[in-house]
Amino acid sequence: MITVNGDRLDWTEGMTVRDVLKAKNYKFPMLVIKIDEVLVQPRDYDATTVPDGAVVNVLHLLSGG
Amino acid sequence: MSQLVFDPSKVMDIDYTLRTEYHAELERARASRTVLKELAYAPSLPERGYNDRTLYVNVDTLQVEEKPVTRQMKDVFLGGRGFGLWHLWNAVKPTTKWNDPENEIIICPGPVSGITQYSGTGKSLVVSLSPQTGIPIDSNVGGHFGPFLKFSGFDALELQGKAEEEVILFIDGQKGIMRFERITDCPEDSHVLAEVLTSLYAENEADRVNVSVVSSGAAARHSLIGMLNFSWFDQRRGCIRLKQAGRGGIGTVFRDKKIRALVCRGPRIKSDLNHVADQETLARTAIKYHKEIRDNDPHQCMMRRNGTAHIVEIMDAYDLLPVHNFQYGSHPDTVKIDSAYWQQRCTQRTSDGCWYGCSMACAKGADGVVLKTGPYKGHMVTVDGPEYENAAGLGSNCGVFDPDYLLELNFYCDTYGICTITWGTLCAFVMECWQRGILNKERTGGLELCWGNAEADLEMMHQLARGEGFGLIAGQGVHGMKRIFAERGWGDPRLMQDIGMEVKGLEYSQYMSKESLAQQGGYALTNKGPQHDEAWLIFMDMVNKQLPTFEDKAEALYYFPLFRTWFGLNGFCKLPWNDVVPSDNATTSEPAKVPEHVQNYVDVFNATTGLKIDKEEMIHQSAKVYNFQRVFNIRMGKGLREFDVPPYRSVGPVTREEYESRMERYDQQMRDEIGVDPEGKSLEEKMAITREFRMNRYFKLMDTVYQRRGWTPNGVPTQARLKELGLDVFPEVVEVVKNHGG
């Protein structure tokens, strides 16, 4: 189990940041993602795995009219 | 996270220079033109952003007067919206109504407005007493009129009085002439009127770029929801384009004053007309930003390709897109009106900025639109946008997912002079009233106003423009319709109150606030009414969960409204602030504020004016105007706590269907936050428990926000707060506060 923005999410072996975004349906392009307070760069979303028990924060920047 | 990829092969191949032209209308206008009064004046250019001159015009007596811009005005009100509010305060009494002659329309560009180096710097603010709310409304608009006015010599234009017959005011900043004219055979709708007047007042074809027209349209004359179009001449397309001062019915005031149009002919725009204090810093800051747009926009929001419509599918994915009068947050047909479609439909072969030098260039245009209905049926036109608010308001919120009809609705709103946001929300209300049996064919005069019926929607709008039928009722806005329907015994007033999405008389803009307490405050705790330009906190609150406590939400509802007020004091557009971000923004301590861009604004302001402010002073500058506006509202009888209460639709599920659509979320909240087990409870019981909890939570938020803002529990700025802000130098302001326990 991991925590994403305060909500619990089932963890799977080899789960990447990209998998987390898909599971949460997070589609906004301007995100700031930290795993256990460590920043992950967008270019690393596919390669970075999320450990079991991790606290993931996906900050969506404001946008709109 | 998804990223739309631009595929040039999919863009519709439309000749963007082709459209219907109005030569006959131009000739008729030319032939029926009379000069009522002409006078000479001395044009000037601003020094460090200011001319220190205000132009006062009475459209009844044709009196013209110059007023100085004082040091105190600049210190307290800065410019833009601040100047507008100050002039309006001095013009009206607590008893003044929107259609009294003393009400004013004030157009103010702001000290930074008109620079061509940084992106998003061509804005003006328009201020008036609103026909919808009875309190001051401010509307932020692009187009070239504001900067042209400024480069013709004036920091603000005050329009007062009511003409007996239609009048046009022409300001020629090149020749130093002001002229009042009457054109008896004059078009009324903006896309024709602006084209005709641009040609009429330009000295030759090349001069059309120096002319801007402010106008409204036929529907503004028959409604409370009129808006103003500010034009600019698009050299590449060879036609006029329009930007809107949409909210609050200022177009209605304009037409009530029998002003047909304002025309300004400014000097040829050059990069140094503002005579800024520090050109080097300005250029350095701007170049850095332009590079950022070039490098980052293609893989961030793609504003240059899609404009604000880029968030249609984003809002849908996060259950935030208003569907069927804000009942639901997503719809399977959204794909038909999302940015992938608009990217193909909008012309991509030409840059689309609404002011010189804006590299964000998000004013997209759909060319070659052949109209299917109304007085311009068969005409080929260019439609601005659609922007997000239009796609969501005229589209999903009314169940309209046909992009051709959406463009037609957008076009007619613009040319008829009515606010697209307001029309979207009021039409959604009408359609829900139809759904719930409050309206039927007999009551609408035959219009079948069910979800998705764009033809009936358009006919209702055409009726309004003609001043007839059910369209006239719709033109009273949601607030007016609730009253009319209740008076006629057409529906349960409590239900209409719950589903009628307005606060203070102004319709909501197009975001679902139901699951974000902070955004409920972001809408209902606004000064002018529920517009998203004070605080857009849904992601921070609902998705990121960055604002877990009441105090956190209150802090956001303190900072963001003040930060965003500052744009309107200066003539900035909001979009370049956070619709693109620097590559290293993620490493900053507060990425949501985009700290580098905040510093850019401080630097651009200082470089323009020669002042030395920092980001804290920026907030202090805004707080003066924001609190002054709150006191102004109180003075006009509408600024207290009771007017900050939202309709329940914006707070929680009004109907069974809404509760059932998010049953899991609401039941979980009942367990986790309310401490009640939903098992065994009827739907009605659960809805009642949820409603009580959510409304109490909202009232607690109000208390916390008022305290943070330095206001009493009744929403009145305290005398101590006035003193802190230097507003205690105005005895009338102090008096209002004293009289209300502040």
PDB file of C-alpha atoms in Angstrom, chain B residues 38-126:
ATOM      1  CA  GLU B  38     -15.584  68.569 -31.709  1.00  0.00           C
ATOM      2  CA  LEU B  39     -12.822  69.855 -29.498  1.00  0.00           C
ATOM      3  CA  ALA B  40      -9.066  69.887 -29.516  1.00  0.00           C
ATOM      4  CA  TYR B  41      -6.879  68.603 -26.712  1.00  0.00           C
ATOM      5  CA  ALA B  42      -3.184  68.074 -26.081  1.00  0.00           C
ATOM      6  CA  PRO B  43      -2.217  64.388 -26.422  1.00  0.00           C
ATOM      7  CA  SER B  44       0.566  63.116 -24.208  1.00  0.00           C
ATOM      8  CA  LEU B  45       2.543  59.974 -23.591  1.00  0.00           C
ATOM      9  CA  PRO B  46       2.955  58.447 -20.156  1.00  0.00           C
ATOM     10  CA  GLU B  47       6.045  58.886 -18.025  1.00  0.00           C
ATOM     11  CA  ARG B  48       6.879  55.771 -16.029  1.00  0.00           C
ATOM     12  CA  GLY B  49       3.461  54.332 -16.805  1.00  0.00           C
ATOM     13  CA  TYR B  50       1.287  57.338 -15.984  1.00  0.00           C
ATOM     14  CA  ASN B  51      -0.036  60.372 -17.867  1.00  0.00           C
ATOM     15  CA  ASP B  52      -1.422  61.788 -14.604  1.00  0.00           C
ATOM     16  CA  ARG B  53      -4.591  62.716 -16.500  1.00  0.00           C
ATOM     17  CA  THR B  54      -8.130  61.347 -16.376  1.00  0.00           C
ATOM     18  CA  LEU B  55     -10.655  62.079 -19.106  1.00  0.00           C
ATOM     19  CA  TYR B  56     -14.172  62.720 -17.792  1.00  0.00           C
ATOM     20  CA  VAL B  57     -17.031  62.693 -20.320  1.00  0.00           C
ATOM     21  CA  ASN B  58     -20.730  63.292 -19.753  1.00  0.00           C
ATOM     22  CA  VAL B  59     -22.514  61.643 -22.670  1.00  0.00           C
ATOM     23  CA  ASP B  60     -25.712  63.592 -22.033  1.00  0.00           C
ATOM     24  CA  THR B  61     -24.340  67.140 -21.967  1.00  0.00           C
ATOM     25  CA  LEU B  62     -21.240  66.258 -24.032  1.00  0.00           C
ATOM     26  CA  GLN B  63     -19.212  67.922 -21.303  1.00  0.00           C
ATOM     27  CA  VAL B  64     -15.531  66.999 -21.402  1.00  0.00           C
ATOM     28  CA  GLU B  65     -13.199  67.635 -18.512  1.00  0.00           C
ATOM     29  CA  GLU B  66      -9.682  66.688 -17.563  1.00  0.00           C
ATOM     30  CA  LYS B  67      -8.972  65.633 -14.003  1.00  0.00           C
ATOM     31  CA  PRO B  68      -5.531  65.175 -12.501  1.00  0.00           C
ATOM     32  CA  VAL B  69      -4.328  61.811 -11.258  1.00  0.00           C
ATOM     33  CA  THR B  70      -3.106  62.672  -7.781  1.00  0.00           C
ATOM     34  CA  ARG B  71      -0.208  61.241  -5.833  1.00  0.00           C
ATOM     35  CA  GLN B  72      -2.721  59.854  -3.339  1.00  0.00           C
ATOM     36  CA  MET B  73      -4.615  58.057  -6.125  1.00  0.00           C
ATOM     37  CA  LYS B  74      -1.424  56.365  -7.244  1.00  0.00           C
ATOM     38  CA  ASP B  75      -0.297  55.525  -3.714  1.00  0.00           C
ATOM     39  CA  VAL B  76      -3.599  54.019  -2.619  1.00  0.00           C
ATOM     40  CA  PHE B  77      -5.268  52.778  -5.785  1.00  0.00           C
ATOM     41  CA  LEU B  78      -2.289  52.251  -8.127  1.00  0.00           C
ATOM     42  CA  GLY B  79      -4.306  52.226 -11.380  1.00  0.00           C
ATOM     43  CA  GLY B  80      -6.616  49.950 -13.369  1.00  0.00           C
ATOM     44  CA  ARG B  81      -9.368  48.554 -11.166  1.00  0.00           C
ATOM     45  CA  GLY B  82      -8.191  50.737  -8.273  1.00  0.00           C
ATOM     46  CA  PHE B  83      -8.668  53.953 -10.235  1.00  0.00           C
ATOM     47  CA  GLY B  84     -12.001  52.684 -11.528  1.00  0.00           C
ATOM     48  CA  LEU B  85     -13.304  52.011  -8.030  1.00  0.00           C
ATOM     49  CA  TRP B  86     -12.122  55.381  -6.741  1.00  0.00           C
ATOM     50  CA  HIS B  87     -13.799  57.310  -9.567  1.00  0.00           C
ATOM     51  CA  LEU B  88     -16.986  55.291  -9.136  1.00  0.00           C
ATOM     52  CA  TRP B  89     -17.035  55.847  -5.364  1.00  0.00           C
ATOM     53  CA  ASN B  90     -16.909  59.598  -5.969  1.00  0.00           C
ATOM     54  CA  ALA B  91     -19.555  59.490  -8.678  1.00  0.00           C
ATOM     55  CA  VAL B  92     -22.327  57.548  -6.948  1.00  0.00           C
ATOM     56  CA  LYS B  93     -24.357  57.672  -3.753  1.00  0.00           C
ATOM     57  CA  PRO B  94     -25.462  54.703  -1.630  1.00  0.00           C
ATOM     58  CA  THR B  95     -28.857  54.982  -3.302  1.00  0.00           C
ATOM     59  CA  THR B  96     -27.564  55.052  -6.887  1.00  0.00           C
ATOM     60  CA  LYS B  97     -28.921  52.358  -9.183  1.00  0.00           C
ATOM     61  CA  TRP B  98     -27.150  50.983 -12.225  1.00  0.00           C
ATOM     62  CA  ASN B  99     -29.375  52.887 -14.648  1.00  0.00           C
ATOM     63  CA  ASP B 100     -29.177  56.247 -12.889  1.00  0.00           C
ATOM     64  CA  PRO B 101     -27.293  58.871 -14.888  1.00  0.00           C
ATOM     65  CA  GLU B 102     -24.657  59.277 -12.172  1.00  0.00           C
ATOM     66  CA  ASN B 103     -23.521  55.684 -12.554  1.00  0.00           C
ATOM     67  CA  GLU B 104     -20.292  55.582 -14.511  1.00  0.00           C
ATOM     68  CA  ILE B 105     -18.367  53.264 -16.755  1.00  0.00           C
ATOM     69  CA  ILE B 106     -14.673  53.709 -16.133  1.00  0.00           C
ATOM     70  CA  ILE B 107     -12.019  52.219 -18.404  1.00  0.00           C
ATOM     71  CA  CYS B 108      -8.499  52.142 -16.952  1.00  0.00           C
ATOM     72  CA  PRO B 109      -5.470  50.489 -18.494  1.00  0.00           C
ATOM     73  CA  GLY B 110      -3.112  50.517 -15.464  1.00  0.00           C
ATOM     74  CA  PRO B 111       0.525  51.700 -15.276  1.00  0.00           C
ATOM     75  CA  VAL B 112       2.134  48.646 -16.865  1.00  0.00           C
ATOM     76  CA  SER B 113      -0.507  48.253 -19.575  1.00  0.00           C
ATOM     77  CA  GLY B 114       0.779  48.935 -23.037  1.00  0.00           C
ATOM     78  CA  ILE B 115       4.375  47.827 -22.659  1.00  0.00           C
ATOM     79  CA  THR B 116       5.304  45.494 -25.491  1.00  0.00           C
ATOM     80  CA  GLN B 117       8.220  43.639 -23.950  1.00  0.00           C
ATOM     81  CA  TYR B 118       6.618  41.272 -21.427  1.00  0.00           C
ATOM     82  CA  SER B 119       3.745  38.907 -22.240  1.00  0.00           C
ATOM     83  CA  GLY B 120       0.160  39.733 -21.267  1.00  0.00           C
ATOM     84  CA  THR B 121       0.449  43.471 -20.752  1.00  0.00           C
ATOM     85  CA  GLY B 122      -2.351  44.916 -22.884  1.00  0.00           C
ATOM     86  CA  LYS B 123      -5.196  44.714 -20.412  1.00  0.00           C
ATOM     87  CA  SER B 124      -7.706  47.317 -19.273  1.00  0.00           C
ATOM     88  CA  LEU B 125     -10.113  47.164 -16.368  1.00  0.00           C
ATOM     89  CA  VAL B 126     -13.700  48.282 -16.739  1.00  0.00           C
TER      90      VAL B 126
END
